[in-house]
Tab-separated table of C-alpha atoms in Angstrom:
chain	number	residue	atom	x	y	z
A	487	MET	CA	195.631	-165.743	-41.506
A	488	VAL	CA	199.121	-164.228	-41.849
A	489	PHE	CA	200.822	-163.692	-38.512
A	490	SER	CA	203.520	-161.054	-38.012
A	491	PRO	CA	207.057	-161.698	-36.733
A	492	LEU	CA	205.968	-159.984	-33.517
A	493	ASP	CA	203.075	-162.421	-33.154
A	494	ARG	CA	205.445	-165.340	-33.615
A	495	ARG	CA	207.908	-163.950	-31.079
A	496	MET	CA	205.202	-163.522	-28.456
A	497	MET	CA	203.746	-166.982	-29.064
A	498	THR	CA	207.235	-168.489	-28.802
A	499	ARG	CA	207.455	-166.935	-25.351
A	500	ALA	CA	203.989	-168.231	-24.442
A	501	LEU	CA	204.973	-171.753	-25.495
A	502	TRP	CA	208.134	-171.541	-23.392
A	503	LEU	CA	206.015	-170.535	-20.421
A	504	ALA	CA	203.624	-173.435	-21.076
A	505	GLY	CA	206.586	-175.795	-21.001
A	506	GLN	CA	207.298	-174.787	-17.401
A	507	GLY	CA	204.299	-176.920	-16.468
A	508	LEU	CA	205.625	-180.011	-18.242
A	509	TYR	CA	205.809	-182.064	-15.029
A	510	THR	CA	202.981	-180.570	-12.988
A	511	THR	CA	199.738	-179.790	-14.818
A	512	SER	CA	198.337	-183.307	-15.258
A	513	PRO	CA	195.524	-183.987	-16.039
A	514	ASN	CA	195.183	-180.438	-17.364
A	515	PRO	CA	196.997	-179.249	-20.498
A	516	ARG	CA	200.199	-177.206	-20.347
A	517	VAL	CA	199.267	-173.612	-21.194
A	518	GLY	CA	201.166	-170.335	-21.316
A	519	CYS	CA	199.926	-166.785	-21.840
A	520	VAL	CA	201.614	-163.495	-22.744
A	521	ILE	CA	199.822	-160.138	-22.699
A	522	ALA	CA	201.517	-157.486	-24.796
A	523	ARG	CA	201.012	-153.904	-25.900
A	524	GLY	CA	202.950	-153.816	-29.129
A	525	GLU	CA	206.428	-155.116	-28.357
A	526	GLU	CA	206.088	-154.588	-24.600
A	527	ILE	CA	205.065	-157.573	-22.469
A	528	VAL	CA	202.857	-156.274	-19.663
A	529	GLY	CA	201.877	-159.624	-18.156
A	530	GLU	CA	202.599	-163.306	-18.517
A	531	GLY	CA	201.861	-166.569	-16.767
A	532	TRP	CA	201.552	-170.310	-17.035
A	533	HIS	CA	199.338	-172.981	-15.559
A	534	ARG	CA	201.130	-174.814	-12.775
A	535	LYS	CA	198.736	-177.377	-11.353
A	536	ALA	CA	195.155	-178.632	-11.699
A	537	GLY	CA	192.872	-176.660	-9.406
A	538	GLU	CA	195.123	-173.593	-9.457
A	539	PRO	CA	194.639	-170.483	-11.658
A	540	HIS	CA	195.095	-170.897	-15.396
A	541	ALA	CA	197.778	-169.132	-17.429
A	542	GLU	CA	195.459	-166.308	-18.509
A	543	VAL	CA	194.576	-165.454	-14.911
A	544	HIS	CA	198.232	-165.179	-13.883
A	545	ALA	CA	198.974	-162.992	-16.924
A	546	LEU	CA	195.958	-160.722	-16.317
A	547	ARG	CA	196.914	-160.246	-12.669
A	548	ALA	CA	200.417	-159.218	-13.722
A	549	ALA	CA	199.132	-156.834	-16.408
A	550	GLY	CA	196.478	-155.152	-14.262
A	551	ALA	CA	194.844	-152.153	-15.956
A	552	ARG	CA	197.349	-152.329	-18.824
A	553	ALA	CA	195.530	-155.401	-20.148
A	554	ARG	CA	192.781	-153.175	-21.584
A	555	GLY	CA	193.198	-153.004	-25.353
A	556	ALA	CA	196.250	-155.329	-25.281
A	557	THR	CA	196.807	-158.588	-27.163
A	558	ALA	CA	196.755	-161.911	-25.308
A	559	TYR	CA	198.835	-164.736	-26.794
A	560	VAL	CA	197.583	-168.070	-25.452
A	561	THR	CA	198.869	-171.523	-26.392
A	562	LEU	CA	195.401	-173.098	-26.095
A	563	GLU	CA	191.886	-171.775	-26.587
A	564	PRO	CA	190.703	-170.090	-23.354
A	565	CYS	CA	188.206	-172.257	-21.479
A	566	SER	CA	184.564	-171.239	-21.463
A	567	HIS	CA	183.198	-173.532	-18.745
A	568	HIS	CA	183.361	-173.774	-14.972
A	569	GLY	CA	185.685	-176.647	-14.108
A	570	ARG	CA	188.110	-176.656	-11.193
A	571	THR	CA	188.477	-172.899	-11.835
A	572	PRO	CA	186.269	-170.174	-13.425
A	573	PRO	CA	186.291	-169.736	-17.245
A	574	CYS	CA	189.255	-167.790	-18.625
A	575	ALA	CA	187.355	-166.484	-21.646
A	576	HIS	CA	185.126	-164.443	-19.307
A	577	ALA	CA	188.193	-163.093	-17.506
A	578	LEU	CA	189.723	-161.888	-20.783
A	579	VAL	CA	186.483	-160.151	-21.724
A	580	ALA	CA	186.177	-158.496	-18.316
A	581	ALA	CA	189.765	-157.233	-18.548
A	582	GLY	CA	189.041	-155.476	-21.842
A	583	ILE	CA	191.542	-157.442	-23.959
A	584	GLY	CA	191.450	-156.176	-27.530
A	585	ARG	CA	192.802	-159.221	-29.402
A	586	VAL	CA	193.467	-162.887	-28.606
A	587	VAL	CA	195.869	-165.088	-30.560
A	588	CYS	CA	195.486	-168.829	-29.872
A	589	ALA	CA	197.979	-171.437	-30.984
A	590	ALA	CA	195.353	-174.196	-31.052
A	591	GLY	CA	191.707	-174.822	-30.326
A	592	ASP	CA	190.818	-176.839	-27.246
A	593	PRO	CA	189.694	-180.404	-28.141
A	594	ASN	CA	187.843	-180.745	-24.828
A	595	PRO	CA	184.151	-181.167	-25.755
A	596	LYS	CA	183.295	-178.758	-22.933
A	597	VAL	CA	185.211	-176.041	-24.819
A	598	ASN	CA	185.880	-176.987	-28.476
A	599	GLY	CA	185.362	-173.567	-30.050
A	600	GLN	CA	183.004	-172.155	-27.442
A	601	GLY	CA	185.748	-170.088	-25.849
A	602	ILE	CA	186.605	-168.530	-29.208
A	603	GLU	CA	182.926	-167.930	-29.943
A	604	LEU	CA	182.441	-166.227	-26.578
A	605	LEU	CA	185.398	-163.897	-27.175
A	606	ARG	CA	184.282	-162.975	-30.670
A	607	GLY	CA	180.739	-162.432	-29.401
A	608	ALA	CA	182.170	-159.850	-27.011
A	609	GLY	CA	183.785	-157.970	-29.915
A	610	ILE	CA	187.323	-159.291	-29.378
A	611	GLU	CA	189.402	-160.096	-32.450
A	612	VAL	CA	190.494	-163.757	-32.287
A	613	ASP	CA	193.105	-165.417	-34.518
A	614	VAL	CA	193.832	-169.146	-34.267
A	615	GLY	CA	196.586	-171.423	-35.596
A	616	LEU	CA	199.878	-169.666	-34.817
A	617	MET	CA	202.473	-172.384	-34.011
A	618	GLU	CA	199.693	-174.927	-33.646
A	619	GLU	CA	201.939	-177.947	-34.200
A	620	GLU	CA	204.224	-176.911	-31.346
A	621	ALA	CA	201.252	-176.410	-29.026
A	622	ARG	CA	199.740	-179.787	-29.914
A	623	THR	CA	203.102	-181.539	-29.440
A	624	LEU	CA	203.471	-180.041	-25.978
A	625	ASN	CA	200.047	-181.456	-25.101
A	626	LYS	CA	200.054	-184.621	-27.233
A	627	GLY	CA	198.562	-186.702	-24.441
A	628	PHE	CA	195.774	-184.252	-23.664
A	629	PHE	CA	194.844	-183.957	-27.339
A	630	LYS	CA	194.835	-187.727	-27.830
A	631	ARG	CA	192.723	-188.376	-24.747
A	632	MET	CA	190.172	-185.768	-25.726
A	633	LEU	CA	189.955	-187.026	-29.320
A	634	THR	CA	190.124	-190.810	-28.758
A	635	GLY	CA	189.484	-191.471	-25.068
A	636	ARG	CA	192.939	-193.057	-24.675
A	637	PRO	CA	196.266	-191.705	-23.393
A	638	TRP	CA	199.375	-191.140	-25.464
A	639	VAL	CA	201.430	-194.334	-25.183
A	640	THR	CA	205.241	-194.232	-25.126
A	641	VAL	CA	207.151	-197.529	-25.030
A	642	LYS	CA	210.605	-197.149	-23.462
A	643	ILE	CA	213.321	-199.773	-24.034
A	644	ALA	CA	216.974	-199.928	-22.982
A	645	ALA	CA	218.882	-202.182	-25.384
A	646	SER	CA	222.325	-203.302	-26.485
A	647	LEU	CA	223.740	-202.887	-29.990
A	648	ASP	CA	222.531	-206.379	-30.839
A	649	GLY	CA	218.988	-205.563	-29.761
A	650	ARG	CA	219.013	-207.350	-26.383
A	651	VAL	CA	217.426	-206.075	-23.172
A	652	ALA	CA	218.698	-208.539	-20.553
A	653	LEU	CA	220.897	-211.559	-20.111
A	654	ALA	CA	219.328	-215.002	-20.421
A	655	ASN	CA	218.961	-215.083	-16.627
A	656	GLY	CA	216.990	-211.819	-16.693
A	657	VAL	CA	219.736	-209.527	-15.343
A	658	SER	CA	219.571	-206.094	-16.989
A	659	ARG	CA	221.166	-203.667	-14.491
A	660	TRP	CA	222.656	-201.671	-15.956
A	661	ILE	CA	222.605	-201.724	-19.742
A	662	THR	CA	222.605	-197.955	-20.142
A	663	SER	CA	224.575	-195.079	-18.619
A	664	GLU	CA	223.613	-192.843	-15.713
A	665	GLU	CA	222.801	-190.033	-18.188
A	666	ALA	CA	220.284	-192.251	-19.973
A	667	ARG	CA	218.719	-193.358	-16.701
A	668	LEU	CA	218.344	-189.718	-15.647
A	669	ASP	CA	216.542	-189.032	-18.902
A	670	VAL	CA	214.114	-191.835	-18.062
A	671	GLN	CA	213.318	-189.951	-14.856
A	672	ARG	CA	212.290	-187.010	-17.031
A	673	LEU	CA	209.994	-189.305	-19.023
A	674	ARG	CA	208.432	-190.560	-15.817
A	675	ALA	CA	208.036	-187.053	-14.432
A	676	ARG	CA	206.029	-185.834	-17.434
A	677	SER	CA	203.885	-188.986	-17.569
A	678	CYS	CA	200.574	-189.396	-15.790
A	679	ALA	CA	201.244	-193.110	-15.296
A	680	VAL	CA	204.011	-195.697	-15.663
A	681	LEU	CA	202.958	-199.210	-16.646
A	682	THR	CA	204.786	-202.479	-16.170
A	683	GLY	CA	203.986	-206.188	-16.062
A	684	VAL	CA	203.720	-208.443	-13.046
A	685	GLY	CA	206.799	-210.372	-14.214
A	686	THR	CA	208.900	-207.220	-13.846
A	687	VAL	CA	207.397	-206.508	-10.424
A	688	ILE	CA	208.262	-210.010	-9.192
A	689	ALA	CA	211.753	-210.082	-10.739
A	690	ASP	CA	212.953	-206.507	-10.064
A	691	ASP	CA	210.585	-205.106	-7.394
A	692	PRO	CA	210.698	-201.607	-8.980
A	693	ARG	CA	209.377	-198.431	-7.391
A	694	LEU	CA	208.510	-196.697	-10.701
A	695	THR	CA	208.696	-193.287	-9.034
A	696	VAL	CA	210.406	-190.030	-9.973
A	697	ARG	CA	213.490	-189.693	-7.808
A	698	ALA	CA	215.983	-187.626	-9.815
A	699	GLN	CA	215.498	-184.191	-8.262
A	700	PRO	CA	218.865	-184.196	-6.435
A	701	LEU	CA	220.566	-184.925	-9.755
A	702	ASP	CA	218.462	-182.547	-11.847
A	703	PRO	CA	216.618	-179.790	-9.931
A	704	SER	CA	214.714	-178.892	-13.121
A	705	ILE	CA	212.590	-182.013	-12.591
A	706	ASP	CA	210.147	-180.300	-10.257
A	707	THR	CA	206.888	-182.253	-10.033
A	708	LEU	CA	205.461	-180.230	-7.089
A	709	GLY	CA	205.278	-183.520	-5.229
A	710	ARG	CA	203.228	-185.283	-7.908
A	711	GLN	CA	204.149	-188.891	-8.653
A	712	PRO	CA	202.927	-190.785	-11.734
A	713	TRP	CA	200.470	-193.577	-11.074
A	714	ARG	CA	202.026	-197.035	-10.984
A	715	VAL	CA	200.079	-199.420	-13.222
A	716	VAL	CA	200.573	-203.199	-13.339
A	717	CYS	CA	199.266	-205.665	-15.925
A	718	ASP	CA	198.629	-208.690	-13.727
A	719	SER	CA	195.948	-210.981	-15.103
A	720	GLN	CA	196.229	-213.488	-12.222
A	721	ALA	CA	196.751	-211.007	-9.356
A	722	ARG	CA	200.257	-212.262	-8.555
A	723	THR	CA	201.678	-208.889	-7.453
A	724	PRO	CA	203.177	-209.310	-3.956
A	725	PRO	CA	201.283	-207.138	-1.426
A	726	ASP	CA	204.649	-206.145	0.091
A	727	ALA	CA	206.101	-204.917	-3.243
A	728	GLN	CA	207.912	-201.573	-3.219
A	729	LEU	CA	205.140	-200.178	-5.429
A	730	PHE	CA	203.054	-199.886	-2.252
A	731	GLN	CA	205.779	-198.283	-0.160
A	732	GLU	CA	205.764	-195.016	-2.136
A	733	PRO	CA	203.163	-192.227	-2.096
A	734	GLY	CA	200.715	-192.070	-4.978
A	735	ARG	CA	198.202	-194.173	-6.824
A	736	VAL	CA	198.695	-197.873	-7.677
A	737	LEU	CA	196.381	-199.516	-10.212
A	738	ILE	CA	196.473	-203.257	-10.909
A	739	TYR	CA	194.570	-204.691	-13.861
A	740	VAL	CA	193.472	-208.310	-13.464
A	741	ALA	CA	191.405	-210.800	-15.449
A	742	GLY	CA	187.672	-210.417	-14.832
A	743	ARG	CA	187.278	-213.885	-13.330
A	744	LEU	CA	189.631	-212.892	-10.488
A	745	ALA	CA	187.590	-209.890	-9.415
A	746	SER	CA	186.525	-211.444	-6.099
A	747	SER	CA	189.520	-213.607	-5.286
A	748	GLY	CA	191.467	-213.541	-2.043
A	749	ARG	CA	194.555	-212.317	-3.877
A	750	VAL	CA	192.628	-209.286	-5.076
A	751	ALA	CA	191.492	-208.554	-1.531
A	752	ALA	CA	195.122	-208.710	-0.346
A	753	LEU	CA	196.173	-206.208	-3.017
A	754	GLN	CA	193.346	-203.886	-2.091
A	755	GLY	CA	194.437	-204.173	1.521
A	756	ALA	CA	197.916	-203.076	0.452
A	757	GLY	CA	196.446	-199.927	-1.087
A	758	ALA	CA	195.947	-200.887	-4.742
A	759	GLU	CA	192.997	-200.063	-6.928
A	760	VAL	CA	192.211	-203.369	-8.645
A	761	ILE	CA	190.396	-203.158	-11.991
A	762	ALA	CA	189.011	-206.273	-13.666
A	763	ILE	CA	188.970	-206.336	-17.462
A	764	GLU	CA	188.561	-208.990	-20.126
A	765	ALA	CA	191.411	-211.390	-20.860
A	766	GLN	CA	192.160	-214.047	-23.463
A	767	GLU	CA	193.860	-217.381	-22.909
A	768	GLN	CA	197.124	-217.664	-24.849
A	769	PRO	CA	198.505	-220.688	-26.711
A	770	GLN	CA	200.946	-222.399	-24.390
A	771	PRO	CA	204.572	-222.965	-25.474
A	772	GLN	CA	205.452	-226.423	-26.753
A	773	GLU	CA	208.816	-226.551	-24.994
A	774	LYS	CA	208.533	-228.309	-21.631
A	775	ALA	CA	211.049	-225.966	-19.998
A	776	ALA	CA	209.228	-222.810	-21.118
A	777	PRO	CA	207.061	-221.123	-18.455
A	778	PRO	CA	203.305	-221.099	-19.128
A	779	LEU	CA	201.840	-217.879	-20.516
A	780	GLU	CA	199.274	-216.029	-18.442
A	781	PRO	CA	195.950	-214.896	-19.935
A	782	ARG	CA	196.454	-211.773	-22.026
A	783	LEU	CA	194.597	-208.677	-20.818
A	784	ASP	CA	192.683	-206.608	-23.355
A	785	LEU	CA	195.140	-203.716	-23.584
A	786	GLY	CA	192.711	-201.584	-25.581
A	787	ARG	CA	190.209	-201.738	-22.719
A	788	LEU	CA	192.986	-200.990	-20.263
A	789	LEU	CA	193.924	-197.839	-22.198
A	790	ALA	CA	190.293	-196.780	-22.429
A	791	ASP	CA	189.911	-197.155	-18.662
A	792	LEU	CA	193.034	-195.067	-18.039
A	793	GLY	CA	191.635	-192.443	-20.392
A	794	GLN	CA	188.421	-192.303	-18.370
A	795	LYS	CA	190.562	-191.771	-15.286
A	796	GLU	CA	192.097	-188.681	-16.996
A	797	CYS	CA	195.483	-190.200	-17.835
A	798	ASN	CA	197.059	-188.128	-20.620
A	799	GLU	CA	200.473	-189.763	-21.080
A	800	LEU	CA	201.331	-193.392	-20.326
A	801	LEU	CA	204.924	-194.628	-20.185
A	802	ILE	CA	205.506	-198.363	-20.716
A	803	GLU	CA	208.485	-199.684	-18.745
A	804	ALA	CA	207.992	-203.420	-19.006
A	805	GLY	CA	209.478	-206.710	-20.115
A	806	PRO	CA	209.999	-207.423	-23.818
A	807	ARG	CA	206.803	-209.459	-24.254
A	808	LEU	CA	204.519	-206.733	-22.898
A	809	CYS	CA	206.393	-204.029	-24.840
A	810	ALA	CA	205.937	-206.108	-27.990
A	811	SER	CA	202.200	-206.334	-27.299
A	812	PHE	CA	201.929	-202.539	-27.304
A	813	ILE	CA	204.074	-202.211	-30.420
A	814	GLY	CA	202.013	-204.783	-32.278
A	815	GLY	CA	202.345	-208.306	-30.986
A	816	GLY	CA	198.736	-209.090	-30.182
A	817	PRO	CA	196.557	-211.730	-31.856
A	818	GLU	CA	195.553	-209.244	-34.555
A	819	GLY	CA	198.954	-207.568	-34.685
A	820	GLU	CA	197.467	-204.345	-33.353
A	821	GLY	CA	199.716	-201.429	-32.553
A	822	LEU	CA	198.767	-199.437	-29.461
A	823	ALA	CA	201.934	-197.382	-29.059
A	824	ASP	CA	202.221	-193.810	-30.314
A	825	GLU	CA	205.949	-193.547	-29.741
A	826	LEU	CA	208.961	-195.793	-29.214
A	827	ILE	CA	212.010	-194.548	-27.312
A	828	VAL	CA	215.080	-196.784	-27.414
A	829	TYR	CA	218.150	-196.070	-25.299
A	830	LEU	CA	220.888	-197.863	-27.228
A	831	ALA	CA	224.057	-198.755	-25.334
A	832	PRO	CA	227.399	-199.505	-27.075
A	833	ILE	CA	227.563	-203.057	-25.733
A	834	VAL	CA	226.821	-206.528	-27.081
A	835	LEU	CA	225.027	-209.130	-24.934
A	836	GLY	CA	225.052	-212.122	-27.294
A	837	SER	CA	222.489	-214.362	-28.943
A	838	ASP	CA	221.301	-216.012	-25.716
A	839	ALA	CA	220.216	-212.683	-24.213
A	840	LEU	CA	216.555	-211.641	-24.305
A	841	PRO	CA	215.446	-209.904	-27.533
A	842	MET	CA	214.166	-206.348	-27.505
A	843	LEU	CA	210.783	-207.042	-29.126
A	844	PRO	CA	209.766	-210.727	-29.402
A	845	LEU	CA	207.134	-210.135	-32.069
A	846	PRO	CA	205.449	-212.968	-33.961
A	847	ALA	CA	207.417	-214.332	-36.909
A	848	ILE	CA	207.215	-212.184	-40.034
A	849	THR	CA	207.368	-214.105	-43.305
A	850	ALA	CA	206.679	-211.291	-45.782
A	851	MET	CA	208.299	-207.867	-45.996
A	852	ALA	CA	204.847	-206.350	-46.448
A	853	ASP	CA	204.066	-207.391	-42.848
A	854	ARG	CA	207.056	-205.692	-41.242
A	855	ARG	CA	206.640	-202.986	-38.606
A	856	ASN	CA	207.571	-199.545	-39.928
A	857	PHE	CA	208.822	-196.548	-37.934
A	858	GLU	CA	209.699	-192.941	-38.671
A	859	TRP	CA	212.726	-191.274	-37.085
A	860	LEU	CA	211.757	-188.316	-34.914
A	861	ASP	CA	214.953	-187.665	-32.992
A	862	VAL	CA	218.379	-189.113	-32.179
A	863	LEU	CA	220.317	-187.702	-29.226
A	864	ARG	CA	223.536	-188.752	-27.519
A	865	LEU	CA	223.271	-189.166	-23.738
A	866	GLY	CA	226.571	-190.047	-22.121
A	867	ALA	CA	227.810	-193.198	-23.840
A	868	ASP	CA	224.359	-194.033	-25.227
A	869	LEU	CA	221.990	-192.921	-27.958
A	870	ARG	CA	218.352	-192.035	-27.338
A	871	MET	CA	216.329	-192.816	-30.450
A	872	THR	CA	212.738	-191.575	-30.690
A	873	LEU	CA	210.540	-193.174	-33.345
A	874	LYS	CA	206.917	-193.088	-34.418
A	875	PRO	CA	205.118	-196.217	-35.713
A	876	VAL	CA	203.812	-195.670	-39.227
A	877	PRO	CA	201.790	-197.890	-41.570
A	878	ALA	CA	203.412	-199.422	-44.633
A	879	VAL	CA	202.991	-197.411	-47.823
A	880	ALA	CA	200.877	-198.882	-50.580
A	881	GLY	CA	203.854	-200.061	-52.613
A	882	GLU	CA	205.329	-201.868	-49.620
A	883	GLN	CA	202.022	-203.506	-48.812
A	884	ALA	CA	201.870	-204.808	-52.359
A	885	GLY	CA	205.437	-206.065	-52.142
A	886	LEU	CA	206.682	-203.593	-54.758
A	887	SER	CA	209.424	-201.838	-52.802
A	888	GLY	CA	213.038	-202.662	-53.581
């Protein structure tokens, strides 16, 4: 299908509208719609919040009778099922729309082509694939959850030039600038959940909430806060932690054998949802001064459970060991992260400071972790580097690269 410059211009507008729901639509996808008669836009809208009207409904209301025979540009295939709201495909048919242009099909099994089929069955011309990559990127978490059952996982790290995240005594406030920390608030605001480890909860007592609106009014979450998620195999989270003092959902994942312990009951009394999953004992450090390692939760099962709970995007804000586990530090070297964001500050903390990613020793170049640059942006004094984990190419795996 060859799309016209006009089609591209209208879909660009629809994608911009969809982006207005960046912080609010969870667990629904971000969707925008433009209804046009030639070059004239007669109606437009975007989905704001789950349970409220979808983008197509807002656009049809604005267009009124002028929707008949017009073209609807939608960033995602119109739904064909009754969910929290009635199906949009039926609304487009009833309004007499003449043509529908979709950026991408809907991966939701309840839709997955049925909306397109319904429109075509009603005699409406439907074209799919205009600016599909942009639409999928805007909804990367929704697409991943629908296709794999797991959320999109972003690991966030604030580090010094020498790759350190805290002093030897654990102090890390503040490595990065205020501009970088504000950007982290944007990451939190778009995420369905923020995950940390119990060690961070005990050491820093974080809130893990979005609280940047006075600094940046564009971060409008309509009151929604991301879930706070804690990896805590032995249920050591203090019941009086600040996590429980803020509105919103708190989920604590513990080892299965602790499911009925008194500590779990105390956490539930504080307002937490406690989920028991499998855990593995870890080899204990040989050094006498080193603290013992807690059982390691099955992070794959944790992600699957969050996916079942309709979590689209998960932000990891944790200590270096847990971040390394998501990047690929588990027993099998698995990588569970989809994206790595490093805020790099122009400071040096020295060799005794804690390393950014304490991965297992690598003895062959073929076993190294590979990343692809996606974006580098200056924020105040710091750099924000966005990277995607990628597998080694065949030549590297064979040890043939230079």
